[in-house]
Amino acid sequence: MNNKKHCTLVLLAGGRGKRMGTDVPKQFIELNGKPVLWYSLRAAEESAVIDECVLVVHPDDVDFVNNELLSKYSFNKVRRIAFAGSERYESVWSGLLCLAGCDWSKLTEVEKKEVLSDAGLKDQINTDIIFIHDGARPFADETIFNNCYEGAIRYGACVAAVKSKDTVKLVDDNGKIISTPDRNTVWNMQTPQTFEAQLIFDSYRKVMALESINITDDAQAVELMGGREVYVVEGSYTNIKVTTPEDMVTAESFVNGK
């Protein structure tokens, strides 16, 4: 790519996988002989779009990740490891702050407040575009990375997504159907979710400073705090998130079908 922007992948791999019903976190369950996370790491390693990777993991998993993934398979694009938080948005923030040379997990409460009040901290991030991806989505590929890159360049904020195949109903607390959105306007969000670096960093800084907000994806942080519109780009119906045992069966069929 001519004049390509520097791209960093923040790869989230700190979940504990309670819905999978196993003692092994879902991102480390073996899929055709390799941990689920291996597939995302390989995609990043082989990508012409991704220049480096920040891997966000639970502190208890650092040795396993270093020995059984990074060293064993020579995943050299992983330049930094950050510690996951108790919620996804906290893990994202930990990964973003790592790019500014700061370890969120080691800060005192006073230091955390100082960091969250520092609007200039975003200027210390030495990258242009940030991709945020779930380590439990093993099938992101170069086409999706390219779509997200082009979307971030064009719009500043974009999300890999696919049109819903199903009719969607809005329902109230009593289970009564309220309305039926036009299916052509309903998209299922995936990852990577991709943004101009300073935009996503500052959006998350503001989210974290609120202390009383729980966001479900990265686009929502920009929607609420970034003052920018977010667009969808084409993902893939194979870009599933492995969450339940049934998902593992589907993932195995994808791997064996390639």
PDB file of C-alpha atoms in Angstrom, residues 6 32 42 62 64 125 164 196 246:
ATOM      1  CA  HIS A   6       0.546   2.740  10.708  1.00  0.00           C
ATOM      2  CA  ASN A  32      -8.171 -28.258  15.195  1.00  0.00           C
ATOM      3  CA  ARG A  42      -1.724 -15.704  12.672  1.00  0.00           C
ATOM      4  CA  VAL A  62       0.708 -14.361  30.621  1.00  0.00           C
ATOM      5  CA  PHE A  64       0.857 -19.542  28.770  1.00  0.00           C
ATOM      6  CA  ILE A 125       0.104   7.277  20.923  1.00  0.00           C
ATOM      7  CA  SER A 164     -29.062  -9.555   9.608  1.00  0.00           C
ATOM      8  CA  GLU A 196      -8.411   6.963  14.046  1.00  0.00           C
ATOM      9  CA  GLU A 246     -22.210 -24.994  19.558  1.00  0.00           C
TER      10      GLU A 246
END
